[in-house]
GROMACS .gro file of C-alpha atoms in nm:
model
  437
    1MET     CA    1   2.146   1.106   1.737
    2LYS     CA    2   1.830   1.291   1.822
    3ILE     CA    3   1.577   1.199   1.552
    4ALA     CA    4   1.225   1.322   1.483
    5VAL     CA    5   0.976   1.117   1.282
    6VAL     CA    6   0.679   1.308   1.146
    7ALA     CA    7   0.360   1.094   1.128
    8LEU     CA    8   0.333   0.772   1.328
    9GLY     CA    9   0.123   0.566   1.091
   10LYS     CA   10   0.174   0.212   0.970
   11ILE     CA   11   0.511   0.304   0.820
   12GLY     CA   12   0.623   0.594   1.040
   13LEU     CA   13   0.586   0.420   1.375
   14PRO     CA   14   0.783   0.108   1.278
   15LEU     CA   15   1.050   0.339   1.133
   16ALA     CA   16   1.067   0.531   1.459
   17ALA     CA   17   1.098   0.204   1.650
   18GLN     CA   18   1.374   0.085   1.416
   19PHE     CA   19   1.573   0.405   1.462
   20ALA     CA   20   1.536   0.389   1.840
   21SER     CA   21   1.640   0.024   1.846
   22LYS     CA   22   1.978   0.128   1.703
   23GLY     CA   23   2.054   0.340   2.009
   24HIS     CA   24   1.916   0.677   1.901
   25GLN     CA   25   1.675   0.910   2.080
   26VAL     CA   26   1.354   0.927   1.878
   27THR     CA   27   1.052   1.153   1.914
   28GLY     CA   28   0.754   1.093   1.691
   29VAL     CA   29   0.504   1.366   1.618
   30ASP     CA   30   0.149   1.290   1.506
   31VAL     CA   31  -0.171   1.496   1.482
   32ASN     CA   32  -0.380   1.214   1.631
   33PRO     CA   33  -0.385   1.233   2.014
   34ALA     CA   34  -0.506   0.874   2.040
   35THR     CA   35  -0.204   0.751   1.844
   36VAL     CA   36   0.032   0.955   2.059
   37ALA     CA   37  -0.128   0.825   2.380
   38ALA     CA   38  -0.104   0.465   2.260
   39VAL     CA   39   0.264   0.496   2.171
   40ASN     CA   40   0.351   0.657   2.505
   41GLN     CA   41   0.172   0.370   2.678
   42ALA     CA   42   0.369   0.122   2.465
   43ARG     CA   43   0.048   0.002   2.298
   44GLU     CA   44   0.017  -0.067   1.926
   45PRO     CA   45  -0.220   0.188   1.771
   46PHE     CA   46  -0.294  -0.059   1.490
   47PRO     CA   47  -0.275  -0.438   1.481
   48GLY     CA   48  -0.079  -0.670   1.259
   49GLU     CA   49   0.275  -0.529   1.238
   50ALA     CA   50   0.515  -0.813   1.316
   51GLY     CA   51   0.748  -0.731   1.605
   52LEU     CA   52   0.615  -0.381   1.671
   53GLY     CA   53   0.450  -0.456   2.004
   54GLU     CA   54   0.765  -0.605   2.151
   55ARG     CA   55   0.975  -0.314   2.034
   56LEU     CA   56   0.736  -0.057   2.176
   57THR     CA   57   0.737  -0.230   2.513
   58GLU     CA   58   1.115  -0.224   2.527
   59LEU     CA   59   1.187   0.117   2.374
   60VAL     CA   60   0.921   0.325   2.548
   61ALA     CA   61   1.015   0.183   2.887
   62ALA     CA   62   1.381   0.264   2.816
   63GLY     CA   63   1.295   0.623   2.721
   64ALA     CA   64   1.435   0.577   2.371
   65LEU     CA   65   1.103   0.641   2.195
   66ARG     CA   66   0.823   0.880   2.277
   67ALA     CA   67   0.544   1.058   2.092
   68THR     CA   68   0.386   1.403   2.095
   69THR     CA   69   0.133   1.611   1.905
   70ASP     CA   70   0.356   1.918   1.939
   71TYR     CA   71   0.612   1.995   1.668
   72ALA     CA   72   0.780   2.237   1.908
   73GLU     CA   73   0.858   1.940   2.129
   74ALA     CA   74   0.983   1.705   1.858
   75ILE     CA   75   1.170   1.911   1.598
   76PRO     CA   76   1.404   2.157   1.776
   77GLY     CA   77   1.748   2.006   1.819
   78ALA     CA   78   1.675   1.708   1.597
   79GLU     CA   79   1.976   1.616   1.387
   80ALA     CA   80   1.753   1.426   1.145
   81VAL     CA   81   1.385   1.474   1.062
   82VAL     CA   82   1.214   1.193   0.870
   83VAL     CA   83   0.876   1.273   0.713
   84VAL     CA   84   0.624   0.998   0.643
   85VAL     CA   85   0.302   1.201   0.616
   86PRO     CA   86   0.041   1.054   0.376
   87LEU     CA   87  -0.007   1.205   0.033
   88PHE     CA   88  -0.359   1.165  -0.099
   89VAL     CA   89  -0.481   1.152  -0.458
   90ASP     CA   90  -0.816   1.294  -0.567
   91GLU     CA   91  -1.035   1.010  -0.692
   92ALA     CA   92  -1.201   1.220  -0.960
   93THR     CA   93  -0.904   1.409  -1.104
   94TRP     CA   94  -0.617   1.172  -1.010
   95GLN     CA   95  -0.424   1.480  -0.894
   96PRO     CA   96  -0.215   1.474  -0.574
   97ASP     CA   97  -0.359   1.650  -0.271
   98PHE     CA   98  -0.068   1.801  -0.077
   99GLU     CA   99  -0.276   1.954   0.205
  100TRP     CA  100  -0.153   1.728   0.486
  101MET     CA  101   0.206   1.728   0.366
  102ASP     CA  102   0.212   2.107   0.319
  103SER     CA  103   0.081   2.152   0.671
  104ALA     CA  104   0.336   1.913   0.819
  105THR     CA  105   0.619   2.073   0.623
  106ARG     CA  106   0.526   2.420   0.745
  107SER     CA  107   0.508   2.296   1.103
  108LEU     CA  108   0.845   2.124   1.095
  109ALA     CA  109   1.005   2.421   0.920
  110GLU     CA  110   0.887   2.656   1.195
  111HIS     CA  111   1.099   2.463   1.445
  112LEU     CA  112   1.385   2.331   1.231
  113SER     CA  113   1.730   2.367   1.386
  114PRO     CA  114   2.030   2.470   1.175
  115GLY     CA  115   2.236   2.172   1.071
  116ALA     CA  116   1.940   1.933   1.045
  117LEU     CA  117   1.898   1.668   0.776
  118VAL     CA  118   1.541   1.645   0.644
  119SER     CA  119   1.442   1.326   0.462
  120TYR     CA  120   1.107   1.271   0.293
  121GLU     CA  121   1.004   0.906   0.268
  122THR     CA  122   0.648   0.959   0.139
  123THR     CA  123   0.619   0.867  -0.228
  124LEU     CA  124   0.606   1.187  -0.436
  125PRO     CA  125   0.568   1.307  -0.794
  126VAL     CA  126   0.907   1.367  -0.955
  127GLY     CA  127   1.044   1.710  -0.868
  128THR     CA  128   0.845   1.761  -0.548
  129THR     CA  129   1.140   1.751  -0.309
  130ARG     CA  130   1.332   2.016  -0.500
  131GLY     CA  131   1.043   2.221  -0.636
  132ARG     CA  132   0.797   2.219  -0.346
  133TRP     CA  133   0.960   2.121  -0.016
  134ARG     CA  134   1.287   2.313  -0.050
  135PRO     CA  135   1.127   2.655  -0.115
  136LEU     CA  136   0.858   2.596   0.147
  137ILE     CA  137   1.106   2.499   0.419
  138GLU     CA  138   1.336   2.787   0.328
  139GLU     CA  139   1.048   3.036   0.331
  140VAL     CA  140   0.911   2.930   0.669
  141SER     CA  141   1.239   2.855   0.849
  142GLY     CA  142   1.452   3.134   0.708
  143LEU     CA  143   1.727   2.876   0.654
  144THR     CA  144   1.902   2.796   0.327
  145GLU     CA  145   1.910   2.440   0.194
  146GLY     CA  146   2.262   2.314   0.131
  147VAL     CA  147   2.400   2.569   0.376
  148ASP     CA  148   2.189   2.562   0.693
  149PHE     CA  149   2.014   2.232   0.643
  150ASP     CA  150   2.013   1.942   0.394
  151LEU     CA  151   1.713   1.796   0.215
  152VAL     CA  152   1.688   1.451   0.057
  153PHE     CA  153   1.435   1.203  -0.072
  154SER     CA  154   1.457   0.840   0.041
  155PRO     CA  155   1.145   0.638  -0.042
  156GLU     CA  156   1.000   0.384   0.195
  157ARG     CA  157   0.993   0.045   0.023
  158VAL     CA  158   0.820  -0.170   0.282
  159LEU     CA  159   0.494  -0.356   0.313
  160THR     CA  160   0.270  -0.317   0.616
  161GLY     CA  161   0.280  -0.624   0.835
  162ARG     CA  162   0.646  -0.694   0.760
  163VAL     CA  163   0.814  -0.352   0.782
  164PHE     CA  164   1.113  -0.461   0.989
  165ALA     CA  165   1.192  -0.754   0.762
  166ASP     CA  166   1.159  -0.538   0.450
  167LEU     CA  167   1.387  -0.270   0.597
  168ARG     CA  168   1.658  -0.533   0.620
  169ARG     CA  169   1.591  -0.695   0.285
  170TYR     CA  170   1.571  -0.404   0.041
  171PRO     CA  171   1.841  -0.148  -0.042
  172LYS     CA  172   1.772   0.198   0.100
  173LEU     CA  173   1.757   0.443  -0.189
  174VAL     CA  174   1.879   0.799  -0.129
  175GLY     CA  175   1.875   1.101  -0.358
  176GLY     CA  176   1.988   1.443  -0.243
  177LEU     CA  177   1.975   1.798  -0.371
  178SER     CA  178   2.349   1.824  -0.319
  179ARG     CA  179   2.648   1.596  -0.275
  180ARG     CA  180   2.673   1.700   0.091
  181GLY     CA  181   2.309   1.616   0.153
  182ALA     CA  182   2.345   1.277  -0.012
  183ASP     CA  183   2.657   1.204   0.195
  184ARG     CA  184   2.477   1.295   0.516
  185ALA     CA  185   2.170   1.091   0.425
  186ALA     CA  186   2.380   0.786   0.344
  187ALA     CA  187   2.559   0.813   0.678
  188PHE     CA  188   2.229   0.859   0.860
  189TYR     CA  189   2.059   0.555   0.713
  190GLU     CA  190   2.367   0.342   0.763
  191ALA     CA  191   2.347   0.435   1.132
  192VAL     CA  192   1.979   0.346   1.176
  193LEU     CA  193   1.928   0.042   0.953
  194ASP     CA  194   2.061  -0.312   0.923
  195PHE     CA  195   2.073  -0.504   0.595
  196ASP     CA  196   2.051  -0.873   0.515
  197PRO     CA  197   2.307  -1.021   0.273
  198ARG     CA  198   2.166  -1.028  -0.080
  199PRO     CA  199   2.386  -1.234  -0.313
  200ASP     CA  200   2.120  -1.193  -0.581
  201LEU     CA  201   2.192  -0.819  -0.612
  202ALA     CA  202   2.448  -0.670  -0.848
  203ARG     CA  203   2.607  -0.482  -0.559
  204PRO     CA  204   2.599  -0.522  -0.181
  205ASN     CA  205   2.274  -0.460  -0.001
  206GLY     CA  206   2.272  -0.135   0.196
  207VAL     CA  207   2.229   0.233   0.124
  208TRP     CA  208   2.226   0.296  -0.251
  209ARG     CA  209   2.289   0.654  -0.357
  210LEU     CA  210   2.117   0.782  -0.670
  211ASP     CA  211   2.233   1.087  -0.863
  212SER     CA  212   1.953   1.317  -0.749
  213ALA     CA  213   1.633   1.347  -0.550
  214GLU     CA  214   1.446   1.325  -0.879
  215ALA     CA  215   1.609   0.990  -0.959
  216ALA     CA  216   1.505   0.854  -0.619
  217GLU     CA  217   1.150   0.987  -0.664
  218LEU     CA  218   1.123   0.820  -1.005
  219ALA     CA  219   1.272   0.493  -0.878
  220LYS     CA  220   0.989   0.453  -0.627
  221LEU     CA  221   0.723   0.546  -0.880
  222ALA     CA  222   0.877   0.318  -1.141
  223GLU     CA  223   0.895   0.006  -0.925
  224THR     CA  224   0.535   0.040  -0.807
  225THR     CA  225   0.388   0.149  -1.139
  226PHE     CA  226   0.554  -0.156  -1.295
  227ARG     CA  227   0.347  -0.375  -1.066
  228ASP     CA  228   0.022  -0.200  -1.157
  229VAL     CA  229   0.099  -0.228  -1.529
  230ASN     CA  230   0.194  -0.593  -1.490
  231ILE     CA  231  -0.127  -0.671  -1.301
  232GLY     CA  232  -0.325  -0.481  -1.563
  233LEU     CA  233  -0.174  -0.701  -1.833
  234ALA     CA  234  -0.247  -1.013  -1.627
  235ASN     CA  235  -0.607  -0.901  -1.585
  236GLN     CA  236  -0.645  -0.855  -1.959
  237TYR     CA  237  -0.501  -1.203  -2.014
  238ALA     CA  238  -0.748  -1.330  -1.753
  239ARG     CA  239  -1.052  -1.183  -1.923
  240PHE     CA  240  -0.940  -1.321  -2.260
  241ALA     CA  241  -0.883  -1.663  -2.103
  242GLU     CA  242  -1.231  -1.664  -1.953
  243ARG     CA  243  -1.385  -1.603  -2.295
  244HIS     CA  244  -1.187  -1.887  -2.452
  245GLY     CA  245  -1.215  -2.152  -2.183
  246ILE     CA  246  -0.851  -2.126  -2.074
  247ASP     CA  247  -0.714  -2.129  -1.718
  248VAL     CA  248  -0.490  -1.823  -1.716
  249HIS     CA  249  -0.328  -1.926  -1.388
  250GLN     CA  250  -0.194  -2.239  -1.556
  251VAL     CA  251  -0.074  -2.023  -1.846
  252ILE     CA  252   0.104  -1.778  -1.615
  253GLU     CA  253   0.275  -2.059  -1.425
  254ALA     CA  254   0.396  -2.204  -1.754
  255SER     CA  255   0.512  -1.866  -1.887
  256ASN     CA  256   0.701  -1.782  -1.570
  257SER     CA  257   0.893  -2.107  -1.580
  258GLN     CA  258   1.164  -1.930  -1.782
  259PRO     CA  259   1.354  -1.630  -1.642
  260TYR     CA  260   1.241  -1.366  -1.892
  261SER     CA  261   0.877  -1.375  -1.790
  262HIS     CA  262   0.742  -1.248  -1.460
  263ILE     CA  263   0.367  -1.213  -1.510
  264HIS     CA  264   0.182  -1.116  -1.193
  265ARG     CA  265  -0.145  -1.268  -1.074
  266PRO     CA  266  -0.479  -1.132  -1.196
  267GLY     CA  267  -0.748  -1.050  -0.945
  268ILE     CA  268  -1.063  -0.870  -0.852
  269ALA     CA  269  -0.896  -0.546  -0.740
  270VAL     CA  270  -0.565  -0.371  -0.678
  271GLY     CA  271  -0.582  -0.204  -0.339
  272GLY     CA  272  -0.368  -0.049  -0.069
  273HIS     CA  273  -0.190   0.282  -0.025
  274CYS     CA  274   0.068   0.214  -0.296
  275ILE     CA  275  -0.010   0.030  -0.618
  276PRO     CA  276  -0.338   0.207  -0.704
  277VAL     CA  277  -0.199   0.549  -0.608
  278TYR     CA  278   0.156   0.580  -0.736
  279PRO     CA  279   0.075   0.534  -1.107
  280ARG     CA  280  -0.143   0.843  -1.071
  281LEU     CA  281   0.149   1.032  -0.919
  282TYR     CA  282   0.357   0.924  -1.217
  283LEU     CA  283   0.086   1.043  -1.455
  284HIS     CA  284   0.091   1.381  -1.276
  285ASN     CA  285   0.432   1.436  -1.438
  286ASP     CA  286   0.379   1.229  -1.753
  287PRO     CA  287   0.013   1.256  -1.856
  288ASP     CA  288   0.089   1.105  -2.197
  289ALA     CA  289   0.196   0.772  -2.048
  290THR     CA  290  -0.075   0.574  -2.225
  291ILE     CA  291   0.043   0.234  -2.100
  292VAL     CA  292   0.029   0.345  -1.737
  293ARG     CA  293  -0.315   0.499  -1.777
  294ALA     CA  294  -0.457   0.198  -1.961
  295ALA     CA  295  -0.332  -0.043  -1.695
  296ARG     CA  296  -0.479   0.166  -1.416
  297GLU     CA  297  -0.814   0.180  -1.593
  298ALA     CA  298  -0.804  -0.195  -1.662
  299ASN     CA  299  -0.745  -0.271  -1.295
  300MET     CA  300  -1.016  -0.031  -1.182
  301ALA     CA  301  -1.263  -0.217  -1.405
  302MET     CA  302  -1.213  -0.556  -1.239
  303PRO     CA  303  -1.471  -0.522  -0.957
  304VAL     CA  304  -1.740  -0.446  -1.215
  305HIS     CA  305  -1.620  -0.746  -1.416
  306ALA     CA  306  -1.667  -0.965  -1.108
  307VAL     CA  307  -2.022  -0.835  -1.068
  308ASP     CA  308  -2.081  -0.906  -1.439
  309LEU     CA  309  -1.977  -1.268  -1.382
  310ALA     CA  310  -2.212  -1.303  -1.087
  311GLY     CA  311  -2.500  -1.140  -1.273
  312ALA     CA  312  -2.456  -1.354  -1.584
  313ALA     CA  313  -2.457  -1.670  -1.372
  314LEU     CA  314  -2.782  -1.556  -1.210
  315ASP     CA  315  -2.968  -1.524  -1.539
  316GLY     CA  316  -2.843  -1.172  -1.594
  317ASP     CA  317  -3.041  -1.014  -1.310
  318LEU     CA  318  -2.913  -0.917  -0.965
  319ALA     CA  319  -3.218  -0.712  -0.866
  320GLY     CA  320  -3.358  -0.841  -0.540
  321ARG     CA  321  -3.076  -1.094  -0.496
  322THR     CA  322  -2.881  -1.115  -0.172
  323VAL     CA  323  -2.507  -1.104  -0.232
  324ALA     CA  324  -2.232  -1.139   0.029
  325VAL     CA  325  -1.900  -0.967  -0.036
  326LEU     CA  326  -1.629  -1.160   0.147
  327GLY     CA  327  -1.346  -0.932   0.251
  328ALA     CA  328  -1.347  -0.560   0.321
  329ALA     CA  329  -0.968  -0.543   0.350
  330TYR     CA  330  -0.767  -0.469   0.038
  331ARG     CA  331  -0.568  -0.788   0.093
  332GLY     CA  332  -0.570  -1.088   0.322
  333ARG     CA  333  -0.449  -1.064   0.681
  334VAL     CA  334  -0.433  -0.681   0.673
  335LYS     CA  335  -0.693  -0.471   0.852
  336GLU     CA  336  -0.691  -0.187   0.602
  337THR     CA  337  -0.945  -0.076   0.343
  338ALA     CA  338  -0.738   0.177   0.144
  339PHE     CA  339  -0.852   0.155  -0.219
  340SER     CA  340  -1.006  -0.183  -0.145
  341GLY     CA  341  -1.218  -0.340  -0.416
  342VAL     CA  342  -1.502  -0.365  -0.165
  343PHE     CA  343  -1.610  -0.008  -0.236
  344ALA     CA  344  -1.659  -0.058  -0.609
  345LEU     CA  345  -1.817  -0.400  -0.555
  346VAL     CA  346  -2.075  -0.276  -0.306
  347GLY     CA  347  -2.150   0.027  -0.521
  348GLU     CA  348  -2.200  -0.174  -0.840
  349LEU     CA  349  -2.408  -0.444  -0.670
  350ARG     CA  350  -2.635  -0.182  -0.517
  351ARG     CA  351  -2.664  -0.006  -0.852
  352ARG     CA  352  -2.798  -0.330  -0.997
  353GLY     CA  353  -3.053  -0.368  -0.720
  354ALA     CA  354  -2.886  -0.636  -0.507
  355ALA     CA  355  -2.907  -0.648  -0.130
  356VAL     CA  356  -2.541  -0.641  -0.024
  357LEU     CA  357  -2.385  -0.780   0.293
  358VAL     CA  358  -2.014  -0.756   0.379
  359GLU     CA  359  -1.806  -1.000   0.584
  360ASP     CA  360  -1.450  -0.965   0.708
  361PRO     CA  361  -1.295  -1.156   0.999
  362LEU     CA  362  -1.072  -0.858   1.086
  363PHE     CA  363  -1.357  -0.607   1.123
  364SER     CA  364  -1.636  -0.595   1.381
  365ASP     CA  365  -1.999  -0.546   1.286
  366GLU     CA  366  -1.974  -0.191   1.417
  367GLU     CA  367  -1.671  -0.117   1.202
  368LEU     CA  368  -1.840  -0.254   0.891
  369ALA     CA  369  -2.156  -0.058   0.967
  370ALA     CA  370  -1.949   0.260   0.998
  371PHE     CA  371  -1.869   0.223   0.627
  372GLY     CA  372  -2.240   0.202   0.553
  373TRP     CA  373  -2.243  -0.175   0.499
  374ALA     CA  374  -2.474  -0.436   0.646
  375PRO     CA  375  -2.256  -0.703   0.812
  376TYR     CA  376  -2.283  -1.060   0.690
  377HIS     CA  377  -2.267  -1.360   0.923
  378PHE     CA  378  -2.199  -1.706   0.789
  379GLY     CA  379  -2.512  -1.917   0.806
  380THR     CA  380  -2.731  -1.640   0.666
  381PRO     CA  381  -2.895  -1.737   0.333
  382VAL     CA  382  -2.759  -1.570   0.017
  383ASP     CA  383  -2.799  -1.605  -0.355
  384ALA     CA  384  -2.435  -1.534  -0.437
  385ALA     CA  385  -2.102  -1.444  -0.283
  386ILE     CA  386  -1.797  -1.264  -0.418
  387VAL     CA  387  -1.455  -1.324  -0.260
  388GLN     CA  388  -1.279  -0.988  -0.253
  389ALA     CA  389  -0.989  -1.048  -0.009
  390ASP     CA  390  -0.769  -1.355   0.023
  391HIS     CA  391  -0.815  -1.412   0.395
  392PRO     CA  392  -0.686  -1.765   0.473
  393GLY     CA  393  -1.010  -1.877   0.636
  394TYR     CA  394  -1.198  -1.839   0.309
  395ALA     CA  395  -1.012  -2.141   0.172
  396GLU     CA  396  -1.217  -2.363   0.403
  397LEU     CA  397  -1.558  -2.223   0.314
  398THR     CA  398  -1.826  -2.458   0.179
  399PRO     CA  399  -2.184  -2.403   0.060
  400ALA     CA  400  -2.297  -2.494   0.410
  401ASN     CA  401  -2.146  -2.167   0.533
  402LEU     CA  402  -2.362  -1.970   0.287
  403PRO     CA  403  -2.700  -2.146   0.274
  404GLY     CA  404  -2.888  -2.120  -0.052
  405ILE     CA  405  -2.585  -1.998  -0.249
  406LYS     CA  406  -2.612  -2.053  -0.623
  407VAL     CA  407  -2.304  -1.865  -0.747
  408LEU     CA  408  -1.959  -1.806  -0.599
  409VAL     CA  409  -1.726  -1.562  -0.774
  410ASP     CA  410  -1.374  -1.609  -0.636
  411GLY     CA  411  -1.180  -1.296  -0.717
  412ARG     CA  412  -0.862  -1.418  -0.546
  413ARG     CA  413  -0.850  -1.789  -0.635
  414VAL     CA  414  -0.850  -1.877  -0.267
  415THR     CA  415  -1.145  -2.118  -0.237
  416ARG     CA  416  -1.107  -2.490  -0.298
  417PRO     CA  417  -1.299  -2.628  -0.598
  418GLU     CA  418  -1.360  -2.968  -0.443
  419LEU     CA  419  -1.560  -2.804  -0.163
  420TRP     CA  420  -1.806  -2.635  -0.400
  421ALA     CA  421  -1.973  -2.922  -0.581
  422GLY     CA  422  -2.323  -2.827  -0.688
  423VAL     CA  423  -2.255  -2.452  -0.689
  424THR     CA  424  -2.150  -2.245  -0.989
  425ARG     CA  425  -1.797  -2.143  -0.888
  426LEU     CA  426  -1.629  -1.883  -1.109
  427VAL     CA  427  -1.267  -1.780  -1.068
  428ILE     CA  428  -1.131  -1.469  -1.238
  429GLY     CA  429  -0.913  -1.582  -1.526
  430GLN     CA  430  -1.020  -1.945  -1.507
  431GLY     CA  431  -1.229  -2.039  -1.807
  432SER     CA  432  -1.360  -2.392  -1.852
  433ARG     CA  433  -1.367  -2.623  -2.151
  434ALA     CA  434  -1.555  -2.944  -2.199
  435ASP     CA  435  -1.277  -3.082  -2.421
  436LYS     CA  436  -0.991  -3.073  -2.168
  437ALA     CA  437  -0.721  -3.329  -2.246
   0.00000   0.00000   0.00000
């Protein structure tokens, strides 16, 4: 097949490489010339995706994968067009911002060939595929969905850093606007993906067809919103446990020892492109979902809670104190700051008059400074530190790395207590009691 992939980001590029590795001719289109140049030179535009570099080297040299900024070069003649353009959410209103996706959809529609299958993999509010993309593509292309082309929704369900493994492990969900479209989408994904055996599933791993595009849209929102709600509950347990001298991590381990409980881990922030965003997309359709809204608000409050812990341990006053925030990334090992807790932490610390420094082993001083942060280097004296990301190296930190430190707030439970004798070490959700058995 000739396949076009629209947007070569951290999901789109590995997808394009996967499709090409199955013997298909893939052209990726992206608005960023630097990304396009990197792909055509078989260079990774972003670090950290397992196996991507090797695949690019092989596939680009073989002519199976190439990139362009020109839709007119990528879309005409494509039998399948897969769209992975980001959808943003306004921070103030929580409403989706379709600007980039609208633009990409118009551009692909201008060049769409009759007979093409169009599959959106970007997570969307329920009803978007049918109510927004179908009329827009029909208007611009002059083609009729279900007659001249087929439109489906098939959500990406992968995690950056392990995209290829996740593509094999998780069923590929497909929902069409018609039976024919669903049939074509199922055949397409069966031709471009491989699946690991999953004896734990109720039915064989592979392409799973849902009754409609709306069902597939809701499935993606539901699975991710569940995680946000679960973490919100865990965070509320954690704050209660702190007040009552209980270690919530011990409680969660005990609770999860039977199969009906699956409480997630509490923490300083919920970051990334998915978990903080998709509950808001769900709320776009269901604004009365009080549980979803409360969980999102609870999770958004955790960075301020971490600052509260640090301030209380420093006699209630952070003004004039030097505080190091450890970790700009939203999670360990991933060079990405999307919805990272670092933003709220730095903002709240500055609001309280602290001098804030930020450290992250994945970011250079110049990259940190570009965010408006003063870089921190271990060995520089501080009054306090807050662990925001669970980078593995933080487990080996000691007070000697942060001279003068009086308080450590570990928002990820990554540091080792035995290394912090003599320093007030506070872990989210880990209260202390003098009367432990």
